Amino acid sequence: MQTVVSGIRPTGNLHLGNYFGAMQNFVKMQETDNCYFFIADYHSLTTHPTPADLHGNVKQVLVEYLACGLDPEKSTLYLQSDIPETAELYLFLNMNAYQGELERCTSFKDKIRSQPENVNAGLLTYPTLMAADIIIHKAHKVPVGKDQEQHLEMTRTFANRFNRMYKADYFPEPVAYNFGENLIKIPGLDGSTKMGKSEGEGNAIFLFDTPEAIRKKVMKAVTDSGPTEPNQAKPQAIENLFNLMKALSEQETLQFYEDSYNACAIRYGDMKKQLAEDVIRFTTPFRERILELLKDDVYLGKVVKMGRDKAHESAAKTIKEVREIIGFKSF
Ligand code: TRP
């Protein structure tokens, strides 16, 4: 069985794009792989959250992932900061991570540009912490998006460097696991092809959005004045609305609006009203589950403890072996 590790940043709520993207595949992977999913709360300290925000954000993502079907019995669902072995491995890896390679990392260069007032060492060494997260469980596969591929490449560099330095064939080389065809791409509401929280106000629909918020966002989605010729090609923004319908509505509903479009009889107002109700039908069970879980600190405490115990078992074994390989031996 292959070991899978993925980290979840505790920022923001899950949107439909996340759900149909990574989330559904995480849920499936639990059935076949030895999965470790953790909330990257050490990593989030690079942005200096207040203690209340830190805790609130961690709780929100934990609850939303549980609501989507991550199962603490099937996978190991834990908080990064519950496993200090990760921090120890990070320290070891930092001794062999070079200033030059860390500074060349694209995400670091972006941060220098976007937040010049807070270029801290945690940002510079973000890739070594991420490498530690992954190799602490000797992972084989890491399900990540394109934006994380460079980090994963660096993880391989650090793992191989450790193996070479100590002439130990110890860490496996983790590969990026790309969902490829299984990825249903969800477009944004603002005409852009991608739903994302950084795309701007009104682009994304969150699972936790209220019905009123969803209606408002969908009604504001970008459209145009409508087709003028039968069977006309669809502009991107219109194609996006149809793609959302394809993911969320009944087949007959989609067909009805396809036919109306092709006959130049479409009324976007009606289509959006229908789409909004279909989105609400889809998100409501998630929202209800999230609200329930947010109230259940006893259950959440159990989930976190179960994850901590399982993750600790794996991490402690690795750290013990790594210490011996490095030469920390008892007298
Ligand atoms: N860097 C990842 C992101 O921004 C989060 C992350 C931290 C992660 N550690 C990881 C992902 C380890 C995969 C494996 O989304």
mmCIF file of N, CA and C in Angstrom, residues 86-181:
data_model
loop_
_atom_site.group_PDB
_atom_site.id
_atom_site.type_symbol
_atom_site.label_atom_id
_atom_site.label_comp_id
_atom_site.label_asym_id
_atom_site.label_seq_id
_atom_site.Cartn_x
_atom_site.Cartn_y
_atom_site.Cartn_z
ATOM 1 N N THR A 86 7.910 16.615 13.309
ATOM 2 C CA THR A 86 8.019 17.326 12.027
ATOM 3 C C THR A 86 8.978 18.505 12.171
ATOM 4 N N ALA A 87 8.855 19.217 13.291
ATOM 5 C CA ALA A 87 9.729 20.376 13.513
ATOM 6 C C ALA A 87 11.179 19.934 13.678
ATOM 7 N N GLU A 88 11.362 18.785 14.280
ATOM 8 C CA GLU A 88 12.732 18.292 14.453
ATOM 9 C C GLU A 88 13.334 17.902 13.097
ATOM 10 N N LEU A 89 12.557 17.240 12.282
ATOM 11 C CA LEU A 89 13.059 16.859 10.962
ATOM 12 C C LEU A 89 13.333 18.112 10.115
ATOM 13 N N TYR A 90 12.493 19.104 10.273
ATOM 14 C CA TYR A 90 12.672 20.398 9.594
ATOM 15 C C TYR A 90 14.028 20.994 9.967
ATOM 16 N N LEU A 91 14.349 20.925 11.250
ATOM 17 C CA LEU A 91 15.654 21.427 11.704
ATOM 18 C C LEU A 91 16.799 20.674 11.007
ATOM 19 N N PHE A 92 16.677 19.364 10.979
ATOM 20 C CA PHE A 92 17.743 18.570 10.333
ATOM 21 C C PHE A 92 17.866 18.939 8.856
ATOM 22 N N LEU A 93 16.716 19.015 8.184
ATOM 23 C CA LEU A 93 16.753 19.307 6.741
ATOM 24 C C LEU A 93 17.325 20.694 6.471
ATOM 25 N N ASN A 94 17.055 21.633 7.368
ATOM 26 C CA ASN A 94 17.561 22.997 7.172
ATOM 27 C C ASN A 94 19.087 23.067 7.166
ATOM 28 N N MET A 95 19.729 22.104 7.820
ATOM 29 C CA MET A 95 21.198 22.116 7.870
ATOM 30 C C MET A 95 21.798 21.810 6.499
ATOM 31 N N ASN A 96 21.000 21.198 5.645
ATOM 32 C CA ASN A 96 21.476 20.852 4.307
ATOM 33 C C ASN A 96 20.637 21.492 3.208
ATOM 34 N N ALA A 97 19.967 22.579 3.572
ATOM 35 C CA ALA A 97 19.200 23.318 2.556
ATOM 36 C C ALA A 97 19.954 24.624 2.359
ATOM 37 N N TYR A 98 20.204 24.991 1.135
ATOM 38 C CA TYR A 98 21.090 26.125 0.874
ATOM 39 C C TYR A 98 20.337 27.394 0.558
ATOM 40 N N GLN A 99 20.891 28.485 1.049
ATOM 41 C CA GLN A 99 20.287 29.806 0.873
ATOM 42 C C GLN A 99 19.898 30.039 -0.596
ATOM 43 N N GLY A 100 20.840 29.721 -1.485
ATOM 44 C CA GLY A 100 20.596 29.981 -2.906
ATOM 45 C C GLY A 100 19.366 29.261 -3.439
ATOM 46 N N GLU A 101 19.257 27.980 -3.140
ATOM 47 C CA GLU A 101 18.126 27.222 -3.687
ATOM 48 C C GLU A 101 16.807 27.662 -3.053
ATOM 49 N N LEU A 102 16.868 28.046 -1.782
ATOM 50 C CA LEU A 102 15.632 28.502 -1.133
ATOM 51 C C LEU A 102 15.203 29.860 -1.694
ATOM 52 N N GLU A 103 16.163 30.715 -1.949
ATOM 53 C CA GLU A 103 15.839 32.046 -2.490
ATOM 54 C C GLU A 103 15.334 31.985 -3.921
ATOM 55 N N ARG A 104 15.717 30.946 -4.634
ATOM 56 C CA ARG A 104 15.272 30.826 -6.028
ATOM 57 C C ARG A 104 13.847 30.293 -6.156
ATOM 58 N N CYS A 105 13.293 29.844 -5.051
ATOM 59 C CA CYS A 105 11.953 29.251 -5.084
ATOM 60 C C CYS A 105 10.908 30.313 -5.492
ATOM 61 N N THR A 106 10.088 29.951 -6.453
ATOM 62 C CA THR A 106 9.117 30.919 -7.000
ATOM 63 C C THR A 106 8.181 31.479 -5.933
ATOM 64 N N SER A 107 7.703 30.611 -5.047
ATOM 65 C CA SER A 107 6.745 31.100 -4.051
ATOM 66 C C SER A 107 7.414 32.094 -3.103
ATOM 67 N N PHE A 108 8.705 31.893 -2.834
ATOM 68 C CA PHE A 108 9.424 32.843 -1.974
ATOM 69 C C PHE A 108 9.583 34.186 -2.682
ATOM 70 N N LYS A 109 9.953 34.120 -3.954
ATOM 71 C CA LYS A 109 10.118 35.366 -4.714
ATOM 72 C C LYS A 109 8.795 36.137 -4.796
ATOM 73 N N ASP A 110 7.697 35.398 -4.929
ATOM 74 C CA ASP A 110 6.377 36.052 -4.940
ATOM 75 C C ASP A 110 6.107 36.767 -3.627
ATOM 76 N N LYS A 111 6.491 36.117 -2.525
ATOM 77 C CA LYS A 111 6.241 36.719 -1.203
ATOM 78 C C LYS A 111 7.068 37.985 -1.003
ATOM 79 N N ILE A 112 8.301 37.957 -1.501
ATOM 80 C CA ILE A 112 9.135 39.152 -1.370
ATOM 81 C C ILE A 112 8.439 40.330 -2.051
ATOM 82 N N ARG A 113 7.820 40.029 -3.164
ATOM 83 C CA ARG A 113 7.121 41.076 -3.911
ATOM 84 C C ARG A 113 5.831 41.487 -3.204
ATOM 85 N N SER A 114 5.053 40.491 -2.749
ATOM 86 C CA SER A 114 3.721 40.825 -2.235
ATOM 87 C C SER A 114 3.730 41.296 -0.783
ATOM 88 N N GLN A 115 4.720 40.882 0.013
ATOM 89 C CA GLN A 115 4.743 41.342 1.413
ATOM 90 C C GLN A 115 6.166 41.668 1.857
ATOM 91 N N PRO A 116 6.751 42.708 1.246
ATOM 92 C CA PRO A 116 8.153 43.041 1.539
ATOM 93 C C PRO A 116 8.391 43.375 3.014
ATOM 94 N N GLU A 117 7.317 43.699 3.731
ATOM 95 C CA GLU A 117 7.470 44.078 5.146
ATOM 96 C C GLU A 117 7.587 42.849 6.049
ATOM 97 N N ASN A 118 7.364 41.659 5.504
ATOM 98 C CA ASN A 118 7.414 40.468 6.356
ATOM 99 C C ASN A 118 8.069 39.286 5.635
ATOM 100 N N VAL A 119 9.327 39.457 5.268
ATOM 101 C CA VAL A 119 10.057 38.362 4.609
ATOM 102 C C VAL A 119 10.826 37.617 5.700
ATOM 103 N N ASN A 120 10.132 36.704 6.369
ATOM 104 C CA ASN A 120 10.749 36.035 7.519
ATOM 105 C C ASN A 120 11.409 34.710 7.129
ATOM 106 N N ALA A 121 12.173 34.156 8.070
ATOM 107 C CA ALA A 121 12.921 32.916 7.794
ATOM 108 C C ALA A 121 11.977 31.738 7.579
ATOM 109 N N GLY A 122 10.788 31.815 8.177
ATOM 110 C CA GLY A 122 9.799 30.759 7.967
ATOM 111 C C GLY A 122 9.357 30.693 6.510
ATOM 112 N N LEU A 123 9.279 31.851 5.882
ATOM 113 C CA LEU A 123 8.916 31.877 4.456
ATOM 114 C C LEU A 123 10.036 31.296 3.608
ATOM 115 N N LEU A 124 11.273 31.696 3.950
ATOM 116 C CA LEU A 124 12.427 31.204 3.190
ATOM 117 C C LEU A 124 12.515 29.681 3.281
ATOM 118 N N THR A 125 12.225 29.167 4.477
ATOM 119 C CA THR A 125 12.377 27.725 4.692
ATOM 120 C C THR A 125 11.042 26.976 4.599
ATOM 121 N N TYR A 126 10.045 27.619 4.031
ATOM 122 C CA TYR A 126 8.751 26.955 3.813
ATOM 123 C C TYR A 126 8.940 25.602 3.111
ATOM 124 N N PRO A 127 9.800 25.531 2.079
ATOM 125 C CA PRO A 127 9.960 24.231 1.396
ATOM 126 C C PRO A 127 10.613 23.145 2.261
ATOM 127 N N THR A 128 11.453 23.517 3.209
ATOM 128 C CA THR A 128 12.031 22.461 4.061
ATOM 129 C C THR A 128 10.998 21.942 5.051
ATOM 130 N N LEU A 129 10.120 22.836 5.530
ATOM 131 C CA LEU A 129 9.060 22.365 6.426
ATOM 132 C C LEU A 129 8.102 21.455 5.657
ATOM 133 N N MET A 130 7.797 21.857 4.439
ATOM 134 C CA MET A 130 6.900 21.023 3.625
ATOM 135 C C MET A 130 7.549 19.668 3.329
ATOM 136 N N ALA A 131 8.845 19.680 3.079
ATOM 137 C CA ALA A 131 9.552 18.414 2.838
ATOM 138 C C ALA A 131 9.479 17.537 4.091
ATOM 139 N N ALA A 132 9.660 18.167 5.253
ATOM 140 C CA ALA A 132 9.596 17.409 6.505
ATOM 141 C C ALA A 132 8.213 16.778 6.684
ATOM 142 N N ASP A 133 7.162 17.550 6.374
ATOM 143 C CA ASP A 133 5.786 17.021 6.468
ATOM 144 C C ASP A 133 5.631 15.733 5.670
ATOM 145 N N ILE A 134 6.253 15.751 4.508
ATOM 146 C CA ILE A 134 6.044 14.657 3.555
ATOM 147 C C ILE A 134 6.901 13.447 3.919
ATOM 148 N N ILE A 135 8.188 13.702 4.191
ATOM 149 C CA ILE A 135 9.071 12.541 4.379
ATOM 150 C C ILE A 135 9.032 11.993 5.809
ATOM 151 N N ILE A 136 8.413 12.761 6.727
ATOM 152 C CA ILE A 136 8.282 12.225 8.086
ATOM 153 C C ILE A 136 7.467 10.920 8.057
ATOM 154 N N HIS A 137 6.587 10.786 7.064
ATOM 155 C CA HIS A 137 5.815 9.540 6.920
ATOM 156 C C HIS A 137 6.346 8.681 5.765
ATOM 157 N N LYS A 138 7.514 9.052 5.250
ATOM 158 C CA LYS A 138 8.111 8.339 4.119
ATOM 159 C C LYS A 138 7.103 8.167 2.972
ATOM 160 N N ALA A 139 6.471 9.276 2.630
ATOM 161 C CA ALA A 139 5.383 9.232 1.635
ATOM 162 C C ALA A 139 5.880 8.893 0.244
ATOM 163 N N HIS A 140 5.006 8.252 -0.523
ATOM 164 C CA HIS A 140 5.277 7.959 -1.937
ATOM 165 C C HIS A 140 4.598 8.959 -2.849
ATOM 166 N N LYS A 141 3.400 9.381 -2.438
ATOM 167 C CA LYS A 141 2.594 10.222 -3.328
ATOM 168 C C LYS A 141 2.105 11.455 -2.586
ATOM 169 N N VAL A 142 2.098 12.578 -3.283
ATOM 170 C CA VAL A 142 1.598 13.813 -2.706
ATOM 171 C C VAL A 142 0.608 14.454 -3.692
ATOM 172 N N PRO A 143 -0.667 14.442 -3.336
ATOM 173 C CA PRO A 143 -1.640 15.045 -4.255
ATOM 174 C C PRO A 143 -1.588 16.558 -4.123
ATOM 175 N N VAL A 144 -1.001 17.204 -5.100
ATOM 176 C CA VAL A 144 -0.909 18.670 -5.062
ATOM 177 C C VAL A 144 -1.204 19.265 -6.433
ATOM 178 N N GLY A 145 -1.552 20.509 -6.409
ATOM 179 C CA GLY A 145 -1.799 21.227 -7.657
ATOM 180 C C GLY A 145 -0.488 21.678 -8.282
ATOM 181 N N LYS A 146 -0.617 22.236 -9.475
ATOM 182 C CA LYS A 146 0.537 22.709 -10.246
ATOM 183 C C LYS A 146 1.423 23.675 -9.450
ATOM 184 N N ASP A 147 0.764 24.541 -8.665
ATOM 185 C CA ASP A 147 1.516 25.585 -7.943
ATOM 186 C C ASP A 147 2.456 24.998 -6.888
ATOM 187 N N GLN A 148 2.302 23.704 -6.566
ATOM 188 C CA GLN A 148 3.133 23.103 -5.524
ATOM 189 C C GLN A 148 4.217 22.192 -6.089
ATOM 190 N N GLU A 149 4.278 22.097 -7.410
ATOM 191 C CA GLU A 149 5.217 21.142 -7.996
ATOM 192 C C GLU A 149 6.679 21.477 -7.699
ATOM 193 N N GLN A 150 6.983 22.763 -7.673
ATOM 194 C CA GLN A 150 8.368 23.138 -7.363
ATOM 195 C C GLN A 150 8.724 22.739 -5.919
ATOM 196 N N HIS A 151 7.785 22.929 -5.014
ATOM 197 C CA HIS A 151 8.038 22.516 -3.634
ATOM 198 C C HIS A 151 8.308 21.014 -3.553
ATOM 199 N N LEU A 152 7.560 20.278 -4.348
ATOM 200 C CA LEU A 152 7.730 18.829 -4.316
ATOM 201 C C LEU A 152 9.075 18.416 -4.914
ATOM 202 N N GLU A 153 9.478 19.134 -5.936
ATOM 203 C CA GLU A 153 10.791 18.908 -6.535
ATOM 204 C C GLU A 153 11.876 19.141 -5.469
ATOM 205 N N MET A 154 11.686 20.184 -4.668
ATOM 206 C CA MET A 154 12.664 20.474 -3.611
ATOM 207 C C MET A 154 12.635 19.385 -2.536
ATOM 208 N N THR A 155 11.456 18.860 -2.273
ATOM 209 C CA THR A 155 11.339 17.758 -1.310
ATOM 210 C C THR A 155 12.193 16.579 -1.775
ATOM 211 N N ARG A 156 12.098 16.279 -3.065
ATOM 212 C CA ARG A 156 12.913 15.172 -3.608
ATOM 213 C C ARG A 156 14.402 15.479 -3.454
ATOM 214 N N THR A 157 14.764 16.733 -3.723
ATOM 215 C CA THR A 157 16.166 17.129 -3.575
ATOM 216 C C THR A 157 16.637 16.901 -2.134
ATOM 217 N N PHE A 158 15.842 17.348 -1.171
ATOM 218 C CA PHE A 158 16.253 17.215 0.240
ATOM 219 C C PHE A 158 16.297 15.745 0.672
ATOM 220 N N ALA A 159 15.331 14.978 0.216
ATOM 221 C CA ALA A 159 15.300 13.555 0.592
ATOM 222 C C ALA A 159 16.509 12.826 0.001
ATOM 223 N N ASN A 160 16.783 13.090 -1.266
ATOM 224 C CA ASN A 160 17.929 12.431 -1.921
ATOM 225 C C ASN A 160 19.243 12.880 -1.306
ATOM 226 N N ARG A 161 19.305 14.154 -0.962
ATOM 227 C CA ARG A 161 20.544 14.682 -0.386
ATOM 228 C C ARG A 161 20.833 13.988 0.952
ATOM 229 N N PHE A 162 19.782 13.800 1.723
ATOM 230 C CA PHE A 162 19.933 13.105 3.006
ATOM 231 C C PHE A 162 20.433 11.681 2.760
ATOM 232 N N ASN A 163 19.789 11.002 1.837
ATOM 233 C CA ASN A 163 20.182 9.611 1.540
ATOM 234 C C ASN A 163 21.645 9.536 1.121
ATOM 235 N N ARG A 164 22.054 10.455 0.255
ATOM 236 C CA ARG A 164 23.422 10.432 -0.268
ATOM 237 C C ARG A 164 24.428 10.761 0.838
ATOM 238 N N MET A 165 24.102 11.812 1.576
ATOM 239 C CA MET A 165 25.012 12.281 2.607
ATOM 240 C C MET A 165 25.329 11.207 3.639
ATOM 241 N N TYR A 166 24.283 10.434 4.002
ATOM 242 C CA TYR A 166 24.484 9.423 5.028
ATOM 243 C C TYR A 166 24.603 8.018 4.435
ATOM 244 N N LYS A 167 24.736 7.968 3.122
ATOM 245 C CA LYS A 167 24.839 6.678 2.433
ATOM 246 C C LYS A 167 23.792 5.701 2.959
ATOM 247 N N ALA A 168 22.576 6.228 3.055
ATOM 248 C CA ALA A 168 21.472 5.401 3.554
ATOM 249 C C ALA A 168 20.353 5.482 2.529
ATOM 250 N N ASP A 169 19.839 4.354 2.150
ATOM 251 C CA ASP A 169 18.729 4.362 1.205
ATOM 252 C C ASP A 169 17.461 4.460 2.044
ATOM 253 N N TYR A 170 17.235 5.639 2.616
ATOM 254 C CA TYR A 170 16.203 5.719 3.639
ATOM 255 C C TYR A 170 14.872 6.309 3.164
ATOM 256 N N PHE A 171 14.911 7.538 2.661
ATOM 257 C CA PHE A 171 13.644 8.175 2.267
ATOM 258 C C PHE A 171 13.276 7.820 0.832
ATOM 259 N N PRO A 172 12.034 7.405 0.598
ATOM 260 C CA PRO A 172 11.587 7.234 -0.795
ATOM 261 C C PRO A 172 11.452 8.609 -1.463
ATOM 262 N N GLU A 173 11.454 8.608 -2.783
ATOM 263 C CA GLU A 173 11.293 9.864 -3.530
ATOM 264 C C GLU A 173 9.816 10.122 -3.762
ATOM 265 N N PRO A 174 9.236 11.103 -3.129
ATOM 266 C CA PRO A 174 7.786 11.303 -3.316
ATOM 267 C C PRO A 174 7.463 11.928 -4.673
ATOM 268 N N VAL A 175 6.408 11.442 -5.297
ATOM 269 C CA VAL A 175 5.999 12.011 -6.585
ATOM 270 C C VAL A 175 4.672 12.773 -6.434
ATOM 271 N N ALA A 176 4.521 13.761 -7.297
ATOM 272 C CA ALA A 176 3.264 14.516 -7.309
ATOM 273 C C ALA A 176 2.185 13.607 -7.861
ATOM 274 N N TYR A 177 1.078 13.577 -7.183
ATOM 275 C CA TYR A 177 -0.013 12.773 -7.674
ATOM 276 C C TYR A 177 -1.040 13.706 -8.299
ATOM 277 N N ASN A 178 -1.159 13.567 -9.599
ATOM 278 C CA ASN A 178 -2.034 14.446 -10.350
ATOM 279 C C ASN A 178 -3.333 13.734 -10.641
ATOM 280 N N PHE A 179 -4.449 14.357 -10.313
ATOM 281 C CA PHE A 179 -5.720 13.665 -10.518
ATOM 282 C C PHE A 179 -6.101 13.566 -11.989
ATOM 283 N N GLY A 180 -5.449 14.355 -12.799
ATOM 284 C CA GLY A 180 -5.646 14.286 -14.247
ATOM 285 C C GLY A 180 -7.096 14.316 -14.663
ATOM 286 N N GLU A 181 -7.504 13.262 -15.349
ATOM 287 C CA GLU A 181 -8.860 13.236 -15.902
ATOM 288 C C GLU A 181 -9.951 13.254 -14.843
#
